[in-house]
């Protein structure tokens, strides 16, 4: 359920006419709905009601500080995977003691940043990381609260590029070695083991892999406690899928039931890290049709949005529903078209042989379910812009990140002396 619906034949974000925002900020742009963010957060929180669970929103899904702050005001903490995301979460007002620092390649300076900020816990994914963290903590004189991220060797049955919990993936410590490593870590100066963590992948549409992974965690908690470890926290990661296109996904309540059944009685403080589930349906990418081109065998609808704005179709074969901003007549003739962007890559294709109502140059279209892994993955390829992000709240809207265009980037580029016609040194050497 989202708040991008037709009203009197015009697509609105909550009660704001999308065409009005497009006229105001120009296309393409991302548009997020506060009411949808709030609803998704509440439905998820409700699914875990009664459990001692902290929701740490996964900032990498959508790091815009207005989005993060909206969730923070509802009580969310944050899961961050880089020093940059930690800076964002703090800038959005998330208290440090509700921030989990995850990630497979934390640098020394990121560790120092996390310790200085006083994050709730650092999820460690390897022995070398544990050793470095111990050194950094000792040097700073601040102890590190650590959870060991476990690789449970469970197949999440999702797209191969977003599966993270199989033994051949780079993430986490093999579950068979967890005991040995936790016991070693306990002896390291500056390290306090507070718990375990797991995250098996993203866009999971089946609950069984969660059940398997959490069952394995349950066994490990029991084993470590028997060794005398204090396991206070159990971080269950994120990954619950959402419906893209016609796909179906489990309801948060069904996920909550699995959590309750498998780990609900462990007397651990649970941490959950949903990203996509909260923001995916709360955002759309709005674009204008530049041309409709009749190819030899196909019709191409060429948009002003491209793979640099939304890479998910190119990277994950993702299926984003595409709808026109002006509601088509119920009996509008549908045609099969390829919807593409202007970037010089065949991969710059949003949909192939998609059945769409008639669209013409100048029409506005919307790609749904673009709130997660959309703007955060954008690039400047083809000297395009990072497009504006707009947040709607009821009948209000605000640009929450302005366009970052070629002029902004050119201002950061410089010519070295030997290429600069105005450099006096060059004139001296006759260069
Ligand atoms: C990406 C990530 C998440 C969020 O995943 P979603 O599929 O967006 O819910 C949570 N935890 C960790 C450690 C992650 O890397």
Short mmCIF file of C-alpha atoms and ligand atoms in Angstrom, two decimals:
data_model
loop_
_atom_site.label_atom_id
_atom_site.label_comp_id
_atom_site.label_asym_id
_atom_site.label_seq_id
_atom_site.Cartn_x
_atom_site.Cartn_y
_atom_site.Cartn_z
CA UNK A 1 0.00 0.00 0.00
CA UNK A 2 1.42 3.39 -0.96
CA UNK A 3 0.23 6.97 -1.35
CA UNK A 4 0.88 7.41 -5.07
CA UNK A 5 -2.65 7.18 -6.46
CA UNK A 6 -4.74 8.79 -9.19
CA UNK A 7 -7.10 11.55 -8.07
CA UNK A 8 -9.42 12.93 -10.74
CA UNK A 9 -7.29 11.29 -13.40
CA UNK A 10 -3.98 12.75 -12.24
CA UNK A 11 -1.30 10.90 -10.33
CA UNK A 12 -0.75 12.44 -6.92
CA UNK A 13 1.85 11.94 -4.24
CA UNK A 14 -0.42 12.02 -1.18
CA UNK A 15 -2.52 15.07 -2.17
CA UNK A 16 0.08 16.82 -4.33
CA UNK A 17 -0.30 16.73 -8.10
CA UNK A 18 2.83 15.04 -9.48
CA UNK A 19 2.75 17.18 -12.63
CA UNK A 20 3.00 20.28 -10.46
CA UNK A 21 6.18 18.99 -8.79
CA UNK A 22 7.58 18.09 -12.22
CA UNK A 23 6.97 21.64 -13.48
CA UNK A 24 8.61 23.00 -10.38
CA UNK A 25 11.78 20.87 -10.13
CA UNK A 26 12.17 19.49 -13.66
CA UNK A 27 12.51 15.84 -14.62
CA UNK A 28 13.75 13.32 -13.77
CA UNK A 29 13.37 13.42 -10.01
CA UNK A 30 12.73 11.07 -7.12
CA UNK A 31 9.59 11.62 -5.10
CA UNK A 32 9.09 10.13 -1.63
CA UNK A 33 5.90 9.99 0.44
CA UNK A 34 6.01 10.65 4.18
CA UNK A 35 2.67 8.92 4.77
CA UNK A 36 3.97 5.76 3.08
CA UNK A 37 7.21 5.81 5.08
CA UNK A 38 5.24 6.18 8.29
CA UNK A 39 2.79 3.45 7.36
CA UNK A 40 5.51 0.96 6.44
CA UNK A 41 7.46 1.68 9.60
CA UNK A 42 4.37 1.25 11.76
CA UNK A 43 3.27 -1.99 10.07
CA UNK A 44 6.74 -3.43 10.60
CA UNK A 45 6.94 -2.24 14.22
CA UNK A 46 3.48 -3.71 14.83
CA UNK A 47 4.65 -7.07 13.46
CA UNK A 48 7.28 -7.18 16.23
CA UNK A 49 5.10 -5.74 18.99
CA UNK A 50 5.76 -7.28 22.39
CA UNK A 51 9.28 -8.38 21.48
CA UNK A 52 12.29 -6.54 22.86
CA UNK A 53 13.26 -5.35 19.37
CA UNK A 54 15.03 -2.24 18.08
CA UNK A 55 14.41 -1.28 14.47
CA UNK A 56 17.63 0.00 12.95
CA UNK A 57 16.66 1.29 9.51
CA UNK A 58 19.26 0.33 6.91
CA UNK A 59 20.53 3.68 5.69
CA UNK A 60 22.05 2.27 2.51
CA UNK A 61 18.57 1.70 1.03
CA UNK A 62 17.89 5.45 1.04
CA UNK A 63 20.22 7.76 2.93
CA UNK A 64 18.51 11.08 2.33
CA UNK A 65 18.61 12.82 5.70
CA UNK A 66 14.97 13.92 5.46
CA UNK A 67 13.93 10.28 4.96
CA UNK A 68 16.18 9.06 7.78
CA UNK A 69 14.93 11.80 10.10
CA UNK A 70 11.29 10.97 9.31
CA UNK A 71 11.99 7.41 10.46
CA UNK A 72 14.10 8.54 13.41
CA UNK A 73 11.16 10.57 14.71
CA UNK A 74 9.10 7.39 14.72
CA UNK A 75 11.72 5.77 16.93
CA UNK A 76 14.00 4.11 14.39
CA UNK A 77 17.70 3.65 14.94
CA UNK A 78 20.04 3.10 12.01
CA UNK A 79 22.19 0.41 10.46
CA UNK A 80 25.15 1.94 8.63
CA UNK A 81 27.82 0.33 6.45
CA UNK A 82 30.35 3.14 6.04
CA UNK A 83 31.72 6.19 7.77
CA UNK A 84 29.73 8.30 5.31
CA UNK A 85 26.49 6.60 6.31
CA UNK A 86 27.36 7.08 9.97
CA UNK A 87 27.80 10.80 9.29
CA UNK A 88 24.42 10.83 7.51
CA UNK A 89 22.60 8.99 10.30
CA UNK A 90 24.00 11.39 12.91
CA UNK A 91 23.19 14.40 10.70
CA UNK A 92 19.62 13.12 10.48
CA UNK A 93 19.45 13.10 14.26
CA UNK A 94 19.65 9.37 14.98
CA UNK A 95 21.18 8.95 18.46
CA UNK A 96 24.53 7.15 18.35
CA UNK A 97 23.34 4.60 20.88
CA UNK A 98 20.78 3.40 18.32
CA UNK A 99 23.30 2.96 15.50
CA UNK A 100 24.77 -0.37 14.39
CA UNK A 101 27.92 -0.22 12.28
CA UNK A 102 28.01 -3.12 9.79
CA UNK A 103 30.16 -3.79 6.74
CA UNK A 104 32.83 -6.18 5.56
CA UNK A 105 35.69 -3.72 5.04
CA UNK A 106 35.70 -1.11 7.78
CA UNK A 107 38.88 0.95 7.72
CA UNK A 108 40.85 2.09 10.73
CA UNK A 109 39.48 5.62 10.39
CA UNK A 110 35.91 4.36 10.15
CA UNK A 111 36.44 2.34 13.32
CA UNK A 112 37.82 5.41 15.08
CA UNK A 113 34.83 7.44 13.86
CA UNK A 114 32.37 4.83 15.16
CA UNK A 115 34.09 4.64 18.56
CA UNK A 116 34.25 8.43 18.84
CA UNK A 117 30.54 8.68 18.04
CA UNK A 118 29.74 5.98 20.62
CA UNK A 119 27.68 3.67 18.41
CA UNK A 120 25.53 0.95 19.99
CA UNK A 121 27.56 -1.88 18.47
CA UNK A 122 30.01 -2.71 15.73
CA UNK A 123 29.27 -5.87 13.76
CA UNK A 124 32.58 -7.54 12.97
CA UNK A 125 32.91 -9.85 9.99
CA UNK A 126 36.43 -11.31 10.15
CA UNK A 127 39.39 -12.06 12.41
CA UNK A 128 41.66 -9.39 10.88
CA UNK A 129 38.87 -6.86 11.46
CA UNK A 130 38.60 -7.96 15.07
CA UNK A 131 42.36 -7.53 15.58
CA UNK A 132 42.39 -4.05 14.04
CA UNK A 133 39.36 -2.98 16.05
CA UNK A 134 41.08 -4.17 19.22
CA UNK A 135 44.14 -2.03 18.39
CA UNK A 136 42.02 1.03 17.53
CA UNK A 137 39.96 0.68 20.70
CA UNK A 138 43.05 0.30 22.89
CA UNK A 139 44.77 3.29 21.22
CA UNK A 140 41.71 5.46 21.81
CA UNK A 141 41.03 4.14 25.28
CA UNK A 142 37.39 3.42 24.34
CA UNK A 143 36.10 -0.12 24.52
CA UNK A 144 34.24 -1.50 21.50
CA UNK A 145 30.89 -3.26 21.86
CA UNK A 146 31.05 -5.97 19.24
CA UNK A 147 28.66 -8.42 17.64
CA UNK A 148 30.09 -11.16 15.49
CA UNK A 149 28.37 -11.37 12.12
CA UNK A 150 27.77 -14.98 11.29
CA UNK A 151 27.57 -16.47 7.83
CA UNK A 152 24.99 -19.22 8.41
CA UNK A 153 25.49 -20.81 4.98
CA UNK A 154 21.83 -20.49 4.07
CA UNK A 155 20.65 -19.80 0.54
CA UNK A 156 18.34 -16.77 0.61
CA UNK A 157 16.92 -17.75 -2.80
CA UNK A 158 17.12 -14.23 -4.09
CA UNK A 159 19.04 -12.59 -6.97
CA UNK A 160 22.67 -13.77 -6.89
CA UNK A 161 23.98 -10.20 -6.58
CA UNK A 162 22.09 -9.65 -3.31
CA UNK A 163 22.53 -12.99 -1.59
CA UNK A 164 24.96 -12.66 1.32
CA UNK A 165 24.58 -15.67 3.59
CA UNK A 166 26.10 -18.55 1.63
CA UNK A 167 29.54 -19.87 2.52
CA UNK A 168 30.97 -18.61 -0.79
CA UNK A 169 29.84 -15.02 -0.08
CA UNK A 170 32.29 -12.52 1.39
CA UNK A 171 30.10 -11.70 4.39
CA UNK A 172 30.40 -12.83 7.99
CA UNK A 173 32.31 -15.52 9.84
CA UNK A 174 31.47 -19.14 9.06
CA UNK A 175 29.02 -20.36 11.63
CA UNK A 176 31.15 -23.43 12.26
CA UNK A 177 33.96 -21.18 13.53
CA UNK A 178 31.80 -18.75 15.50
CA UNK A 179 32.46 -20.38 18.84
CA UNK A 180 36.22 -20.40 18.48
CA UNK A 181 36.32 -16.79 17.28
CA UNK A 182 33.97 -15.45 19.96
CA UNK A 183 36.05 -17.12 22.62
CA UNK A 184 39.24 -15.64 21.15
CA UNK A 185 37.63 -12.21 20.88
CA UNK A 186 36.69 -12.22 24.54
CA UNK A 187 40.37 -12.30 25.42
CA UNK A 188 41.26 -9.36 23.15
CA UNK A 189 41.87 -6.01 24.83
CA UNK A 190 39.31 -3.32 24.05
CA UNK A 191 36.73 -5.80 22.75
CA UNK A 192 33.49 -6.69 24.51
CA UNK A 193 31.38 -9.30 22.77
CA UNK A 194 27.76 -8.28 23.23
CA UNK A 195 26.03 -10.41 20.65
CA UNK A 196 25.70 -12.04 17.28
CA UNK A 197 24.47 -10.72 13.94
CA UNK A 198 23.24 -12.21 10.68
CA UNK A 199 22.00 -10.80 7.37
CA UNK A 200 21.44 -13.33 4.61
CA UNK A 201 20.50 -11.11 1.69
CA UNK A 202 17.99 -8.72 0.28
CA UNK A 203 14.61 -8.95 -1.44
CA UNK A 204 13.75 -12.32 0.15
CA UNK A 205 10.28 -13.41 -0.89
CA UNK A 206 10.33 -16.70 0.99
CA UNK A 207 10.44 -16.91 4.80
CA UNK A 208 12.10 -20.33 5.05
CA UNK A 209 15.67 -19.02 4.62
CA UNK A 210 15.02 -16.61 7.53
CA UNK A 211 13.71 -19.51 9.61
CA UNK A 212 16.81 -21.60 8.81
CA UNK A 213 19.27 -18.79 9.49
CA UNK A 214 17.59 -17.69 12.72
CA UNK A 215 17.43 -21.31 13.90
CA UNK A 216 21.16 -21.57 13.40
CA UNK A 217 21.63 -18.35 15.40
CA UNK A 218 19.48 -19.74 18.16
CA UNK A 219 21.76 -22.78 18.43
CA UNK A 220 24.85 -20.57 18.47
CA UNK A 221 23.47 -18.34 21.23
CA UNK A 222 22.85 -21.41 23.38
CA UNK A 223 26.31 -22.78 22.67
CA UNK A 224 28.09 -19.51 23.45
CA UNK A 225 26.12 -19.01 26.63
CA UNK A 226 27.15 -22.49 27.69
CA UNK A 227 30.74 -21.32 27.19
CA UNK A 228 30.07 -18.48 29.63
CA UNK A 229 29.62 -15.69 27.06
CA UNK A 230 27.08 -12.96 27.71
CA UNK A 231 24.97 -12.70 24.57
CA UNK A 232 22.74 -9.68 25.08
CA UNK A 233 21.90 -8.73 21.51
CA UNK A 234 20.89 -10.69 18.45
CA UNK A 235 20.90 -8.71 15.20
CA UNK A 236 18.63 -10.40 12.64
CA UNK A 237 19.56 -8.16 9.70
CA UNK A 238 17.17 -6.97 7.02
CA UNK A 239 16.19 -8.42 3.71
CA UNK A 240 12.44 -8.85 3.75
CA UNK A 241 11.27 -8.47 0.15
CA UNK A 242 8.57 -6.29 -1.33
CA UNK A 243 6.37 -6.73 -4.40
CA UNK A 244 7.93 -5.34 -7.58
CA UNK A 245 5.81 -5.60 -10.72
CA UNK A 246 3.38 -8.49 -10.18
CA UNK A 247 5.57 -10.33 -7.65
CA UNK A 248 4.23 -11.19 -4.20
CA UNK A 249 6.08 -10.90 -0.91
CA UNK A 250 5.33 -12.08 2.62
CA UNK A 251 3.54 -9.67 4.94
CA UNK A 252 5.61 -8.19 7.78
CA UNK A 253 3.27 -9.96 10.24
CA UNK A 254 4.30 -13.35 8.81
CA UNK A 255 7.96 -12.39 9.19
CA UNK A 256 7.23 -11.24 12.75
CA UNK A 257 5.69 -14.63 13.48
CA UNK A 258 8.87 -16.40 12.34
CA UNK A 259 11.00 -14.14 14.55
CA UNK A 260 8.72 -14.79 17.52
CA UNK A 261 8.70 -18.56 16.98
CA UNK A 262 12.41 -19.02 16.40
CA UNK A 263 14.16 -16.48 18.64
CA UNK A 264 11.37 -14.80 20.63
CA UNK A 265 12.21 -16.56 23.90
CA UNK A 266 16.00 -16.15 23.84
CA UNK A 267 16.01 -13.21 26.21
CA UNK A 268 18.14 -11.23 23.81
CA UNK A 269 17.53 -7.68 22.79
CA UNK A 270 16.70 -8.17 19.11
CA UNK A 271 17.87 -5.77 16.41
CA UNK A 272 16.22 -5.75 12.98
CA UNK A 273 17.54 -3.82 10.00
CA UNK A 274 14.86 -3.37 7.35
CA UNK A 275 15.75 -1.12 4.44
CA UNK A 276 13.84 -1.88 1.27
CA UNK A 277 10.69 -2.85 3.13
CA UNK A 278 10.40 0.62 4.65
CA UNK A 279 11.39 2.83 1.73
CA UNK A 280 10.92 0.79 -1.47
CA UNK A 281 7.26 1.56 -2.08
CA UNK A 282 7.57 5.00 -0.54
CA UNK A 283 9.41 6.38 -3.56
CA UNK A 284 8.96 6.75 -7.31
CA UNK A 285 11.15 8.03 -10.12
CA UNK A 286 9.35 10.60 -12.25
CA UNK A 287 10.49 11.04 -15.82
CA UNK A 288 9.38 12.60 -19.09
CA UNK A 289 9.11 10.85 -22.44
CA UNK A 290 11.63 12.43 -24.82
CA UNK A 291 10.78 10.46 -27.96
CA UNK A 292 8.71 7.55 -29.10
CA UNK A 293 10.87 5.84 -31.69
CA UNK A 294 9.58 3.22 -34.10
CA UNK A 295 12.46 0.78 -34.52
CA UNK A 296 12.66 -1.95 -37.15
CA UNK A 297 11.04 -4.54 -34.90
CA UNK A 298 10.11 -2.64 -31.76
CA UNK A 299 8.76 0.59 -30.42
CA UNK A 300 11.08 2.39 -28.02
CA UNK A 301 9.80 4.84 -25.44
CA UNK A 302 12.87 6.95 -24.70
CA UNK A 303 12.79 8.65 -21.29
CA UNK A 304 14.87 11.43 -19.82
CA UNK A 305 15.67 9.09 -16.90
CA UNK A 306 18.43 6.55 -17.38
CA UNK A 307 20.34 3.71 -15.77
CA UNK A 308 22.54 6.22 -13.96
CA UNK A 309 19.44 7.44 -12.10
CA UNK A 310 17.98 3.99 -11.40
CA UNK A 311 20.38 1.11 -12.00
CA UNK A 312 18.23 -1.70 -10.57
CA UNK A 313 16.88 -2.98 -13.91
CA UNK A 314 20.40 -3.12 -15.38
CA UNK A 315 22.02 -4.57 -12.24
CA UNK A 316 19.37 -6.93 -10.89
CA UNK A 317 16.95 -7.38 -13.81
CA UNK A 318 14.50 -5.52 -11.61
CA UNK A 319 10.93 -5.03 -12.75
CA UNK A 320 9.53 -1.57 -11.95
CA UNK A 321 5.90 -0.93 -12.77
CA UNK A 322 5.64 2.05 -15.14
CA UNK A 323 2.52 4.20 -15.22
CA UNK A 324 1.63 7.50 -16.89
CA UNK A 325 0.97 10.52 -14.69
CA UNK A 326 -2.28 11.21 -16.57
CA UNK A 327 -4.57 8.29 -15.90
CA UNK A 328 -5.25 6.36 -19.10
CA UNK A 329 -8.82 5.61 -20.10
CA UNK A 330 -10.00 2.20 -18.90
CA UNK A 331 -10.35 1.06 -22.53
CA UNK A 332 -7.06 2.63 -23.73
CA UNK A 333 -5.39 0.34 -26.29
CA UNK A 334 -2.25 -1.24 -24.83
CA UNK A 335 0.93 -1.64 -26.87
CA UNK A 336 4.13 -3.58 -26.25
CA UNK A 337 7.07 -1.21 -25.99
CA UNK A 338 10.64 -1.13 -24.75
CA UNK A 339 11.17 1.63 -22.21
CA UNK A 340 14.75 2.90 -22.34
CA UNK A 341 16.96 5.77 -21.22
CA UNK A 342 19.28 7.93 -23.32
CA UNK A 343 22.58 6.54 -21.97
CA UNK A 344 24.93 4.90 -24.49
CA UNK A 345 24.54 1.35 -23.15
CA UNK A 346 22.12 -1.32 -24.28
CA UNK A 347 21.73 -2.12 -20.58
CA UNK A 348 20.02 1.25 -20.20
CA UNK A 349 16.64 -0.44 -20.50
CA UNK A 350 13.91 -0.14 -17.90
CA UNK A 351 11.46 -2.59 -19.45
CA UNK A 352 11.39 -4.88 -22.47
CA UNK A 353 8.17 -5.62 -24.35
CA UNK A 354 6.11 -4.00 -21.63
CA UNK A 355 2.41 -3.51 -22.20
CA UNK A 356 1.71 0.22 -21.74
CA UNK A 357 -1.15 2.56 -22.59
CA UNK A 358 -0.29 5.06 -25.31
CA UNK A 359 2.36 7.63 -24.38
CA UNK A 360 3.76 10.49 -26.45
CA UNK A 361 6.76 12.78 -26.28
CA UNK A 362 6.36 15.21 -23.41
CA UNK A 363 4.22 12.88 -21.28
CA UNK A 364 5.23 12.24 -17.68
CA UNK A 365 5.64 8.65 -16.49
CA UNK A 366 6.47 7.20 -13.11
CA UNK A 367 8.54 4.18 -12.17
CA UNK A 368 7.09 2.76 -9.02
CA UNK A 369 8.86 1.14 -6.08
CA UNK A 370 12.00 3.19 -6.62
CA UNK A 371 12.48 4.45 -3.07
CA UNK A 372 15.06 1.81 -2.13
CA UNK A 373 18.42 1.40 -3.88
CA UNK A 374 17.42 4.15 -6.33
CA UNK A 375 18.89 7.57 -5.63
CA UNK A 376 21.63 6.07 -3.43
CA UNK A 377 23.02 4.05 -6.34
CA UNK A 378 22.89 6.88 -8.89
CA UNK A 379 25.99 7.90 -10.82
CA UNK A 380 27.09 10.76 -13.03
CA UNK A 381 27.69 8.58 -16.11
CA UNK A 382 27.35 10.40 -19.45
CA UNK A 383 27.89 13.66 -17.50
CA UNK A 384 24.32 13.45 -16.30
CA UNK A 385 23.11 14.87 -12.98
CA UNK A 386 22.29 13.37 -9.64
CA UNK A 387 18.61 14.19 -9.88
CA UNK A 388 16.61 16.08 -7.26
CA UNK A 389 14.87 14.26 -4.43
CA UNK A 390 11.50 15.55 -3.26
CA UNK A 391 9.69 14.62 -0.05
CA UNK A 392 5.90 14.99 0.10
CA UNK A 393 4.00 15.33 3.36
CA UNK A 394 0.22 15.57 2.94
CA UNK A 395 -0.34 18.61 0.76
CA UNK A 396 3.25 19.91 1.16
CA UNK A 397 6.43 19.04 -0.61
CA UNK A 398 10.04 20.08 -0.38
CA UNK A 399 13.18 19.47 -2.42
CA UNK A 400 15.28 17.51 0.08
CA UNK A 401 18.30 17.26 -2.20
CA UNK A 402 18.83 19.63 -5.07
CA UNK A 403 20.23 18.58 -8.42
CA UNK A 404 23.99 17.96 -8.48
CA UNK A 405 24.82 18.84 -12.06
CA UNK A 406 27.79 19.03 -14.39
CA UNK A 407 28.69 22.54 -13.16
CA UNK A 408 29.02 21.25 -9.60
CA UNK A 409 31.33 18.51 -10.80
CA UNK A 410 33.35 20.77 -13.10
CA UNK A 411 33.96 23.04 -10.12
CA UNK A 412 35.83 20.10 -8.51
CA UNK A 413 37.93 19.29 -11.61
CA UNK A 414 41.19 21.10 -12.30
CA UNK A 415 43.71 21.14 -15.09
CA UNK A 416 47.29 20.26 -14.10
CA UNK A 417 49.88 22.94 -14.82
CA UNK A 418 51.15 21.30 -18.01
CA UNK A 419 47.69 21.46 -19.59
CA UNK A 420 46.76 24.90 -18.37
CA UNK A 421 47.26 27.60 -21.04
CA UNK A 422 47.21 30.30 -18.36
CA UNK A 423 49.88 28.73 -16.13
CA UNK A 424 52.99 31.02 -16.13
CA UNK A 425 55.35 28.06 -15.58
CA UNK A 426 54.14 26.59 -18.85
CA UNK A 427 54.90 29.75 -20.76
CA UNK A 428 58.45 29.78 -19.30
CA UNK A 429 59.29 26.31 -20.50
CA UNK A 430 57.51 26.93 -23.77
CA UNK A 431 55.28 23.98 -22.90
C1 LIG B 1 21.64 -4.05 3.10
C2 LIG B 1 21.58 -4.47 4.50
C3 LIG B 1 20.35 -4.44 5.19
C4 LIG B 1 19.06 -4.01 4.56
O1 LIG B 1 18.62 -4.89 3.57
P1 LIG B 1 17.16 -4.71 2.94
O2 LIG B 1 17.07 -5.80 1.96
O3 LIG B 1 17.12 -3.36 2.29
O4 LIG B 1 16.18 -4.84 4.03
C5 LIG B 1 20.37 -4.79 6.53
N1 LIG B 1 21.51 -5.18 7.15
C6 LIG B 1 22.70 -5.23 6.51
C7 LIG B 1 23.91 -5.65 7.26
C8 LIG B 1 22.77 -4.88 5.17
O5 LIG B 1 23.94 -4.94 4.53
#
